[in-house]
Amino acid sequence: MHTARLGPTRALPVLGAILALALTGCSNTQQSPTASVGTSSSSSSQTSANPSSSGNHDIVIAIPQAQGAALDLEPCDSENGGPLVLRHNVIQSLTDLDPTTLAVTPLLATAWKQTNPTTWTFTLRDGVTFHDGAKFDAAAAVFGINRSLNNTKIACSDTAKVGAGIKLTPTAISTTELQITTNVPDPILDRELSYIDLVSPNTPADKLTDKPIGTGPYTWGTNTIGQSFVINRWDGYWGTKPAVTSAKVIFRPDNSVRAAVVKTGEADIATNIAAQDATGDSQTKVVPLGSVFGYRLPIQSAPFTDIRVRQAVEYAIDKASITKSLLSLTGTPADQLVVSTNNGFVPDYKAPTFDIEKAKSLLAAAKADGVATDTPIDLVGMLAQFPGSDEVEQAVQQNLQQAGFTVKLRIVDAEEWKKLLFKPFPPGQTPTILGFKHDNTSGDASSSFTSYMSTAGCCASLSDPAFDALFTKGLAAAGSERASLFQQAASLEYIAGVTIVPVANLTGLWLVSKRISVTPDILNSKFRFPLEDVTFK
């Protein structure tokens, strides 16, 4: 059983929202919200926040959102990257993750246990209310879970955070006791629920909302659609009172402009800045992303049906030089699809290192056996997938050409890129090496391997029964056994499959003002921004 270590407060800071490298929102239409419910201790900040004022504990955050574009604020779409500075600040989940170990920790649930392979019971925190005055109890938790995961009237992207094919049935046993049954065993349900945010039972169940009402330390404030929004500290919060009185999020899509608003004092934090805008001092913060950039090879298309051709791609890409020259502050060479904090990371596996002569010899051997190694190939990247991505794609193209491949580089917009990412792959297309960036901050490899390695995966070109068997066994296991099976499956793909060629482990950069202190962690990279971790100098 897991139990809380503190009384009415958490053992770890509450973290809030998604600060992703690439932001994609759903298409629900936003209406201009009314003022926040509940009590705000900083009502004046609903219209402005001036970080330069002496003693002012309002902050301004600049994010890479396109100005004029409506932001998806629906709590059950946090997987999309839209609810910035909402997750765990305005809305909260039953469980949380430790930002250092990625262990599951208490939040709105104080304890839990798996009583049998398909049944979990959760003890809920007592004395918690939503911002609109509704009581948080087991019935409210049932409503929130059903709204996000079992709702046919709205399509919530957070359903992707629960394993494929798993259906949850939540039941209120008492006011503070929640039971969840699953149709198949789910040994990491407690971890998955850290991504499912719970909203007030007064939230419409049959339509998306842009007025999130949660249990966090901040209430929803105002929304200037396409420009900014504000959240305000709530005096009725059940936990520790944060120092920040309000946070105004402003949209600045250009990297340099985003950095400039911090340098000029207009903002306190700029997320996802480019390396050239870094200050070289403590104002620039490195953010571990749990993110890997790499390539998916088209194993279904000649000449990549021959493993020697796929291995030639591995040897041809000079990861060390690319990351050093093009991603000096934001990338290091990658060997695997997941980072070392993930249970699918293989501790003793290292990918082949750059060897252009080895790449040439592998292609020559394949050609001698009749493989059409001179077949034209498309190398496809997504436009501005991360700072410097276009230059990385160009360098990889040059590497592959040097090895003997006939490669055309295409940089496409997100919509065109998605058509190539997801199955079914377009028929008759030119063999395509697709550049992709994959994030996994959950600590568990299930979503990564499901998407990119399993036969049934949305984005996988691999179809290997041996991999599927090991991975399926891992999905039903827990703890060290789960990790071991995942690592065995991954090793098989890396050595015998070679459909994924990792290139760079990515880190991000924030710029922060001199009046605040904050240390970003791996959870801030995609799903959370630590407003409660912000202190003032």
Coordinates of C-alpha atoms in Angstrom, one line a residue:
M1 CA 0.0 0.0 0.0
H2 CA 1.1 3.5 -0.7
T3 CA 0.5 6.1 2.0
A4 CA 1.0 9.9 2.2
R5 CA 4.0 11.0 4.3
L6 CA 2.4 14.4 5.3
G7 CA -0.9 15.3 6.8
P8 CA -2.9 17.9 4.9
T9 CA 0.0 18.7 2.5
R10 CA 1.9 16.7 0.0
A11 CA 5.4 15.4 0.4
L12 CA 6.3 16.9 -3.0
P13 CA 5.4 20.3 -4.5
V14 CA 2.3 20.4 -6.6
L15 CA 3.4 20.9 -10.2
G16 CA 1.3 22.5 -12.9
A17 CA 1.1 22.4 -16.6
I18 CA 2.6 21.5 -19.9
L19 CA 5.5 23.4 -21.3
A20 CA 6.0 21.3 -24.4
L21 CA 8.4 21.8 -27.3
A22 CA 5.6 21.5 -29.8
L23 CA 2.0 22.6 -28.8
T24 CA -1.0 21.1 -30.4
G25 CA -4.5 21.8 -29.3
C26 CA -7.9 20.4 -30.1
S27 CA -10.4 22.3 -32.2
N28 CA -13.1 23.1 -29.7
T29 CA -14.2 26.7 -29.9
Q30 CA -13.3 28.8 -26.8
Q31 CA -15.7 31.4 -25.5
S32 CA -14.4 34.2 -23.3
P33 CA -14.7 33.0 -19.7
T34 CA -16.1 35.0 -16.9
A35 CA -14.1 35.9 -13.8
S36 CA -12.8 33.1 -11.7
V37 CA -14.9 31.4 -9.1
G38 CA -13.7 31.1 -5.5
T39 CA -11.7 33.7 -3.7
S40 CA -8.7 35.3 -5.4
S41 CA -6.0 36.9 -3.3
S42 CA -4.9 38.9 -6.4
S43 CA -7.9 40.1 -8.3
S44 CA -6.1 43.0 -9.8
S45 CA -3.8 40.6 -11.7
Q46 CA -6.7 39.3 -13.7
T47 CA -6.1 42.1 -16.2
S48 CA -2.4 42.6 -15.9
A49 CA 0.7 41.5 -14.2
N50 CA 3.8 43.7 -13.8
P51 CA 6.8 41.6 -12.8
S52 CA 8.9 44.7 -12.3
S53 CA 6.9 46.1 -9.4
S54 CA 8.6 46.0 -6.0
G55 CA 7.1 43.3 -3.8
N56 CA 4.8 42.1 -6.6
H57 CA 4.4 38.3 -6.5
D58 CA 2.5 38.1 -9.8
I59 CA 4.5 36.4 -12.6
V60 CA 4.4 36.4 -16.4
I61 CA 5.2 33.4 -18.5
A62 CA 5.9 33.5 -22.2
I63 CA 5.1 30.3 -24.2
P64 CA 5.6 29.3 -27.9
Q65 CA 1.9 29.5 -28.7
A66 CA 0.9 31.2 -32.0
Q67 CA -0.7 34.5 -31.3
G68 CA -4.3 34.7 -32.5
A69 CA -4.8 31.0 -32.1
A70 CA -7.2 29.7 -29.5
L71 CA -5.6 27.5 -26.9
D72 CA -7.2 24.2 -25.9
L73 CA -8.0 24.6 -22.2
E74 CA -10.0 21.4 -21.8
P75 CA -8.6 19.5 -18.7
C76 CA -9.0 16.1 -20.3
D77 CA -6.9 17.2 -23.3
S78 CA -3.7 17.7 -21.3
E79 CA -2.0 15.1 -23.5
N80 CA -2.3 17.5 -26.3
G81 CA -0.1 20.1 -24.6
G82 CA -2.8 22.7 -24.4
P83 CA -3.7 23.3 -20.7
L84 CA -0.6 25.3 -19.9
V85 CA -0.1 26.2 -16.3
L86 CA -3.4 24.4 -15.5
R87 CA -2.3 20.8 -14.6
H88 CA -1.8 20.5 -10.9
N89 CA -2.1 24.3 -10.4
V90 CA -5.8 24.6 -11.3
I91 CA -6.7 20.9 -11.8
Q92 CA -5.2 17.9 -10.0
S93 CA -5.1 14.2 -10.3
L94 CA -5.4 11.3 -7.8
T95 CA -1.7 10.5 -7.9
D96 CA 1.5 12.4 -8.8
L97 CA 5.1 11.5 -9.9
D98 CA 8.3 12.3 -8.0
P99 CA 10.2 14.6 -10.4
T100 CA 13.5 12.9 -9.4
T101 CA 12.7 9.2 -9.3
L102 CA 9.4 9.2 -11.2
A103 CA 7.9 7.1 -8.4
V104 CA 4.2 7.4 -7.9
T105 CA 3.3 9.7 -5.0
P106 CA 0.0 10.8 -3.3
L107 CA -2.0 13.8 -4.4
L108 CA -5.8 13.7 -4.1
A109 CA -5.5 10.1 -3.1
T110 CA -3.5 9.5 0.1
A111 CA -3.2 5.7 -0.2
W112 CA -4.0 2.9 -2.7
K113 CA -3.5 -0.8 -3.3
Q114 CA -4.1 -3.4 -6.0
T115 CA -6.4 -5.9 -4.3
N116 CA -6.4 -8.3 -7.2
P117 CA -5.1 -8.1 -10.8
T118 CA -8.2 -6.1 -12.0
T119 CA -9.2 -4.2 -8.9
W120 CA -7.6 -1.2 -7.1
T121 CA -8.9 0.8 -4.1
F122 CA -7.9 4.4 -3.4
T123 CA -8.3 6.3 -0.2
L124 CA -9.1 9.9 -1.0
R125 CA -8.0 13.1 0.7
D126 CA -10.7 14.4 3.0
G127 CA -11.7 18.1 3.4
V128 CA -10.9 19.1 -0.2
T129 CA -13.3 21.3 -2.2
F130 CA -13.4 22.4 -5.8
H131 CA -13.1 26.1 -6.6
D132 CA -16.9 26.3 -7.1
G133 CA -17.6 24.9 -3.7
A134 CA -18.4 21.4 -4.8
K135 CA -17.0 18.7 -2.4
F136 CA -14.2 16.4 -3.6
D137 CA -15.2 12.9 -2.7
A138 CA -15.4 9.5 -4.3
A139 CA -18.5 10.4 -6.3
A140 CA -16.7 13.4 -7.7
A141 CA -13.7 11.2 -8.6
V142 CA -16.0 8.8 -10.4
F143 CA -17.5 11.7 -12.4
G144 CA -14.1 13.0 -13.4
I145 CA -12.7 9.6 -14.4
N146 CA -15.7 8.8 -16.4
R147 CA -15.8 12.2 -18.1
S148 CA -12.2 11.8 -19.2
L149 CA -12.0 8.0 -20.0
N150 CA -15.5 6.6 -20.5
N151 CA -17.2 9.4 -22.4
T152 CA -18.6 8.8 -25.9
K153 CA -19.9 12.4 -26.2
I154 CA -16.5 14.1 -26.0
A155 CA -13.2 12.9 -27.3
C156 CA -10.6 13.3 -24.6
S157 CA -7.0 12.9 -25.7
D158 CA -5.9 11.8 -22.2
T159 CA -7.5 8.4 -22.9
A160 CA -4.1 7.7 -24.5
K161 CA -2.4 7.8 -21.1
V162 CA -4.2 4.5 -20.1
G163 CA -3.0 1.3 -21.8
A164 CA -4.5 0.3 -25.1
G165 CA -7.6 -1.8 -24.7
I166 CA -7.9 -1.1 -20.9
K167 CA -11.4 0.1 -19.7
L168 CA -11.8 1.5 -16.2
T169 CA -14.9 1.2 -14.1
P170 CA -14.8 3.5 -11.1
T171 CA -17.2 3.0 -8.1
A172 CA -17.7 5.1 -5.0
I173 CA -17.5 2.6 -2.0
S174 CA -17.8 5.4 0.6
T175 CA -17.2 9.1 0.7
T176 CA -13.4 8.6 0.8
E177 CA -13.0 5.1 -0.7
L178 CA -12.8 4.7 -4.5
Q179 CA -12.7 1.4 -6.2
I180 CA -11.5 1.0 -9.8
T181 CA -11.9 -2.2 -11.8
T182 CA -10.3 -2.9 -15.1
N183 CA -11.3 -5.2 -17.9
V184 CA -7.8 -6.7 -18.0
P185 CA -4.9 -6.5 -15.5
D186 CA -3.3 -3.1 -15.3
P187 CA -0.3 -3.1 -13.0
I188 CA 0.5 0.6 -13.5
L189 CA -2.9 2.1 -13.1
D190 CA -1.7 4.3 -10.2
R191 CA 0.9 5.7 -12.5
E192 CA -1.5 6.3 -15.4
L193 CA -3.9 8.1 -13.1
S194 CA -1.3 10.8 -12.4
Y195 CA -2.2 12.1 -15.9
I196 CA -6.0 12.1 -15.5
D197 CA -7.1 15.4 -14.0
L198 CA -10.3 15.6 -12.1
V199 CA -12.8 18.5 -12.6
S200 CA -15.7 19.7 -10.6
P201 CA -18.9 17.5 -10.9
N202 CA -20.6 20.7 -12.1
T203 CA -18.5 20.6 -15.3
P204 CA -20.6 19.7 -18.3
A205 CA -20.1 16.0 -18.9
D206 CA -21.2 16.0 -22.6
K207 CA -19.1 18.9 -24.0
L208 CA -15.6 20.3 -23.7
T209 CA -15.0 23.2 -21.5
D210 CA -12.7 26.2 -21.6
K211 CA -13.4 27.1 -17.9
P212 CA -11.6 24.5 -15.9
I213 CA -12.7 24.1 -12.3
G214 CA -10.4 22.0 -10.1
T215 CA -9.0 21.6 -6.6
G216 CA -5.5 23.2 -7.1
P217 CA -4.0 26.2 -5.5
Y218 CA -5.1 28.5 -8.4
T219 CA -8.4 29.3 -9.9
W220 CA -9.2 30.1 -13.5
G221 CA -9.0 33.9 -14.1
T222 CA -9.4 35.6 -17.5
N223 CA -8.8 34.5 -21.1
T224 CA -7.9 37.0 -23.8
I225 CA -8.3 34.5 -26.6
G226 CA -5.3 34.1 -28.8
Q227 CA -3.2 36.4 -26.6
S228 CA -3.0 35.4 -23.0
F229 CA -4.7 34.0 -19.9
V230 CA -4.4 34.5 -16.1
I231 CA -4.8 32.2 -13.2
N232 CA -5.0 33.5 -9.6
R233 CA -4.0 32.0 -6.2
W234 CA -7.0 30.6 -4.3
D235 CA -7.2 31.1 -0.5
G236 CA -9.4 27.9 -0.1
Y237 CA -6.6 25.5 -1.2
W238 CA -6.2 22.4 0.9
G239 CA -2.4 22.4 0.7
T240 CA 0.5 24.7 1.2
K241 CA -0.1 28.3 0.0
P242 CA 2.3 29.1 -2.9
A243 CA 4.3 32.4 -3.1
V244 CA 3.1 33.3 -6.6
T245 CA -0.2 35.3 -6.4
S246 CA -1.1 35.1 -10.1
A247 CA 0.4 33.8 -13.3
K248 CA -0.3 35.5 -16.6
V249 CA 0.6 33.3 -19.7
I250 CA 1.4 35.3 -22.8
F251 CA 1.8 33.9 -26.4
R252 CA 5.1 34.6 -28.1
P253 CA 5.7 32.1 -30.9
D254 CA 9.2 33.5 -31.9
N255 CA 12.1 32.0 -29.9
S256 CA 14.1 35.3 -29.8
V257 CA 11.0 37.4 -29.0
R258 CA 10.1 35.1 -26.2
A259 CA 13.6 35.4 -24.7
A260 CA 13.6 39.2 -25.1
V261 CA 10.5 39.7 -23.0
V262 CA 12.4 38.2 -20.0
K263 CA 15.5 40.3 -20.8
T264 CA 13.5 43.5 -20.9
G265 CA 11.5 42.7 -17.8
E266 CA 8.1 42.1 -19.5
A267 CA 8.1 38.5 -18.3
D268 CA 9.6 36.3 -15.7
I269 CA 9.9 33.0 -17.6
A270 CA 10.3 32.2 -21.3
T271 CA 10.0 28.5 -22.2
N272 CA 11.7 26.7 -25.0
I273 CA 14.2 29.3 -26.0
A274 CA 16.8 28.7 -28.6
A275 CA 20.5 28.2 -27.7
Q276 CA 21.5 31.5 -29.3
D277 CA 19.3 33.4 -26.8
A278 CA 20.8 31.7 -23.8
T279 CA 22.5 34.1 -21.4
G280 CA 25.4 31.9 -20.2
D281 CA 24.5 32.5 -16.5
S282 CA 22.0 31.2 -13.9
Q283 CA 19.2 32.9 -15.8
T284 CA 19.3 30.2 -18.4
K285 CA 17.9 26.9 -17.1
V286 CA 18.4 23.5 -18.7
V287 CA 15.2 21.4 -18.7
P288 CA 15.5 17.6 -18.9
L289 CA 12.9 16.6 -21.4
G290 CA 12.7 12.9 -21.4
S291 CA 12.7 13.4 -25.2
V292 CA 14.5 11.6 -28.0
F293 CA 14.8 12.7 -31.6
G294 CA 15.4 9.9 -34.1
Y295 CA 14.3 8.3 -37.3
R296 CA 11.8 5.5 -38.2
L297 CA 13.0 3.4 -41.1
P298 CA 10.5 1.9 -43.6
I299 CA 11.1 -1.8 -43.0
Q300 CA 8.2 -2.6 -45.3
S301 CA 9.8 -0.9 -48.3
A302 CA 12.8 -2.0 -50.4
P303 CA 15.7 -1.5 -49.9
F304 CA 15.0 -1.3 -46.2
T305 CA 13.7 -4.8 -46.1
D306 CA 17.4 -5.8 -46.0
I307 CA 18.8 -5.3 -42.5
R308 CA 22.2 -4.3 -43.8
V309 CA 20.7 -1.2 -45.4
R310 CA 19.1 -0.3 -42.1
Q311 CA 22.4 -0.9 -40.3
A312 CA 24.1 1.4 -42.8
V313 CA 21.8 4.2 -41.7
E314 CA 22.9 3.7 -38.1
Y315 CA 26.6 3.9 -39.0
A316 CA 26.2 6.8 -41.4
I317 CA 24.7 9.3 -39.0
D318 CA 27.4 11.2 -37.1
K319 CA 25.4 11.8 -33.9
A320 CA 28.4 13.2 -31.9
S321 CA 29.3 15.9 -34.4
I322 CA 25.6 16.8 -35.1
T323 CA 24.8 17.3 -31.4
K324 CA 28.0 19.1 -30.6
S325 CA 27.8 21.6 -33.5
L326 CA 24.1 22.0 -33.9
L327 CA 22.6 21.2 -30.4
S328 CA 25.5 22.3 -28.2
L329 CA 23.2 23.2 -25.2
T330 CA 20.2 21.2 -26.1
G331 CA 21.2 17.7 -27.2
T332 CA 23.6 14.7 -26.6
P333 CA 23.9 11.5 -28.7
A334 CA 21.1 9.0 -28.2
D335 CA 21.3 5.3 -28.3
Q336 CA 17.7 4.3 -27.4
L337 CA 14.1 5.3 -27.8
V338 CA 13.7 6.2 -24.1
V339 CA 15.9 8.0 -21.6
S340 CA 17.7 6.4 -18.7
T341 CA 14.9 7.3 -16.1
N342 CA 12.6 5.0 -18.0
N343 CA 12.1 1.3 -17.1
G344 CA 12.5 0.3 -20.8
F345 CA 16.1 1.8 -20.9
V346 CA 18.7 -1.0 -21.4
P347 CA 21.7 -0.1 -19.2
D348 CA 24.3 -1.9 -21.1
Y349 CA 23.2 -1.2 -24.7
K350 CA 25.1 1.2 -26.9
A351 CA 24.1 1.9 -30.5
P352 CA 26.7 1.7 -33.3
T353 CA 28.8 4.8 -33.5
F354 CA 29.6 6.8 -36.6
D355 CA 31.6 4.8 -39.2
I356 CA 31.1 6.0 -42.7
E357 CA 33.3 3.2 -44.2
K358 CA 31.3 0.6 -42.4
A359 CA 28.1 2.1 -43.8
K360 CA 29.5 2.1 -47.3
S361 CA 30.6 -1.6 -47.0
L362 CA 27.2 -2.7 -45.7
L363 CA 25.5 -1.0 -48.7
A364 CA 28.0 -2.5 -51.1
A365 CA 27.4 -6.0 -49.7
A366 CA 23.6 -5.6 -50.0
K367 CA 24.0 -4.3 -53.6
A368 CA 26.2 -7.3 -54.5
D369 CA 23.3 -9.5 -53.5
G370 CA 20.9 -7.7 -55.7
V371 CA 19.4 -5.1 -53.3
A372 CA 18.5 -1.8 -55.1
T373 CA 20.5 0.4 -52.8
D374 CA 20.3 3.3 -55.2
T375 CA 16.5 3.5 -54.8
P376 CA 15.5 7.2 -54.3
I377 CA 14.7 7.8 -50.6
D378 CA 12.7 10.6 -48.9
L379 CA 14.1 12.0 -45.6
V380 CA 11.2 13.8 -44.0
G381 CA 11.2 16.1 -41.0
M382 CA 8.5 18.2 -39.4
L383 CA 9.0 22.0 -39.7
A384 CA 10.5 23.5 -36.5
Q385 CA 10.0 20.3 -34.6
F386 CA 12.4 21.6 -32.0
P387 CA 14.9 24.4 -32.0
G388 CA 17.6 23.6 -34.6
S389 CA 15.7 20.6 -36.1
D390 CA 15.8 21.8 -39.7
E391 CA 19.6 22.1 -39.5
V392 CA 19.9 18.6 -37.9
E393 CA 17.8 17.1 -40.8
Q394 CA 20.1 18.8 -43.3
A395 CA 23.2 17.3 -41.6
V396 CA 21.7 13.8 -41.6
Q397 CA 20.9 14.1 -45.3
Q398 CA 24.5 14.9 -46.0
N399 CA 25.7 11.9 -43.9
L400 CA 23.4 9.5 -45.7
Q401 CA 24.5 10.9 -49.1
Q402 CA 28.1 10.5 -48.1
A403 CA 27.4 6.8 -47.3
G404 CA 25.9 6.2 -50.8
F405 CA 22.2 6.7 -50.3
T406 CA 20.1 8.7 -52.8
V407 CA 18.3 11.0 -50.4
K408 CA 15.9 13.9 -50.9
L409 CA 15.1 16.0 -47.9
R410 CA 11.6 17.3 -47.3
I411 CA 10.6 19.5 -44.4
V412 CA 6.8 19.5 -44.1
D413 CA 4.2 21.0 -41.8
A414 CA 2.7 19.1 -38.9
E415 CA -0.4 18.0 -40.8
E416 CA 1.6 16.5 -43.6
W417 CA 4.0 14.9 -41.2
K418 CA 1.3 13.2 -39.3
K419 CA 0.0 11.6 -42.4
L420 CA 3.4 9.9 -42.7
L421 CA 3.7 9.1 -39.1
F422 CA 0.4 7.1 -38.5
K423 CA -0.8 3.9 -40.0
P424 CA -1.9 3.0 -42.6
F425 CA 1.1 4.3 -44.4
P426 CA 0.3 5.9 -47.8
P427 CA 0.4 3.2 -50.5
G428 CA 3.1 3.5 -53.2
Q429 CA 5.0 6.2 -51.4
T430 CA 8.7 6.7 -51.9
P431 CA 10.6 4.8 -49.1
T432 CA 10.6 7.3 -46.3
I433 CA 12.9 7.8 -43.4
L434 CA 10.8 9.8 -41.0
G435 CA 12.3 12.1 -38.3
F436 CA 10.3 12.2 -35.1
K437 CA 10.6 13.5 -31.6
H438 CA 9.3 11.2 -28.9
D439 CA 8.6 12.3 -25.3
N440 CA 8.1 10.0 -22.3
T441 CA 8.3 11.4 -18.8
S442 CA 6.1 8.7 -17.2
G443 CA 9.0 6.4 -16.2
D444 CA 7.3 3.5 -18.0
A445 CA 8.0 2.3 -21.5
S446 CA 4.6 1.0 -22.3
S447 CA 3.4 3.9 -24.4
S448 CA 6.7 4.3 -26.2
F449 CA 7.0 0.7 -27.2
T450 CA 3.3 0.4 -28.0
S451 CA 3.5 3.3 -30.4
Y452 CA 6.9 2.7 -32.2
M453 CA 7.8 -0.9 -31.8
S454 CA 4.8 -3.2 -31.4
T455 CA 3.1 -4.7 -34.5
A456 CA -0.2 -3.0 -33.4
G457 CA 1.5 0.3 -32.8
C458 CA 0.1 3.4 -34.4
C459 CA 3.5 4.5 -35.7
A460 CA 5.6 1.3 -35.9
S461 CA 7.1 -0.2 -39.1
L462 CA 8.4 -3.2 -37.0
S463 CA 6.3 -6.4 -37.0
D464 CA 8.2 -9.0 -35.0
P465 CA 6.3 -11.7 -33.1
A466 CA 9.3 -12.2 -30.8
F467 CA 9.3 -8.6 -29.8
D468 CA 5.5 -8.6 -29.3
A469 CA 5.6 -11.7 -27.1
L470 CA 8.2 -10.2 -24.7
F471 CA 6.4 -6.8 -24.7
T472 CA 3.0 -8.3 -24.0
K473 CA 4.4 -10.3 -21.1
G474 CA 5.9 -7.1 -19.8
L475 CA 2.6 -5.2 -20.0
A476 CA 1.1 -7.8 -17.6
A477 CA 4.0 -7.6 -15.1
A478 CA 5.1 -5.0 -12.5
G479 CA 8.3 -3.8 -10.9
S480 CA 11.6 -5.3 -11.8
E481 CA 10.0 -8.1 -13.9
R482 CA 8.2 -5.5 -16.1
A483 CA 11.4 -3.6 -16.6
S484 CA 13.4 -6.7 -17.4
L485 CA 10.9 -7.8 -20.1
F486 CA 10.7 -4.4 -21.6
Q487 CA 14.5 -4.2 -21.8
Q488 CA 14.7 -7.6 -23.4
A489 CA 12.1 -6.6 -26.0
A490 CA 13.9 -3.3 -26.7
S491 CA 17.3 -5.0 -27.1
L492 CA 15.7 -7.4 -29.7
E493 CA 14.5 -4.4 -31.7
Y494 CA 17.7 -2.4 -31.5
I495 CA 19.9 -5.4 -32.6
A496 CA 17.7 -7.5 -34.8
G497 CA 15.0 -5.1 -36.0
V498 CA 16.8 -1.8 -36.5
T499 CA 13.7 0.2 -37.4
I500 CA 14.3 3.0 -35.0
V501 CA 17.6 5.0 -35.2
P502 CA 17.8 7.4 -32.2
V503 CA 20.0 10.5 -32.8
A504 CA 19.7 12.9 -29.9
N505 CA 18.6 13.1 -26.3
L506 CA 17.0 16.6 -26.2
T507 CA 17.0 19.1 -23.4
G508 CA 15.2 22.4 -23.3
L509 CA 16.1 25.8 -22.2
W510 CA 14.2 28.3 -20.2
L511 CA 15.1 31.9 -19.5
V512 CA 14.1 33.3 -16.1
S513 CA 14.2 36.8 -14.6
K514 CA 16.6 37.7 -11.8
R515 CA 13.8 38.3 -9.3
I516 CA 12.7 34.6 -9.1
S517 CA 14.3 31.2 -8.4
V518 CA 13.1 28.0 -10.1
T519 CA 14.8 24.8 -11.0
P520 CA 13.0 22.9 -13.9
D521 CA 12.8 19.1 -13.8
I522 CA 11.9 16.4 -16.2
L523 CA 8.1 16.7 -15.4
N524 CA 8.2 20.4 -16.5
S525 CA 9.2 19.4 -20.0
K526 CA 5.8 18.3 -21.1
F527 CA 3.1 18.2 -18.5
R528 CA 3.8 20.4 -15.6
F529 CA 5.2 23.8 -14.6
P530 CA 6.1 24.2 -10.9
L531 CA 4.3 27.4 -9.8
E532 CA 4.7 26.2 -6.2
D533 CA 8.4 25.8 -6.7
V534 CA 8.8 29.5 -7.7
T535 CA 10.3 31.6 -5.0
F536 CA 11.2 35.3 -5.0
K537 CA 14.6 36.8 -4.3

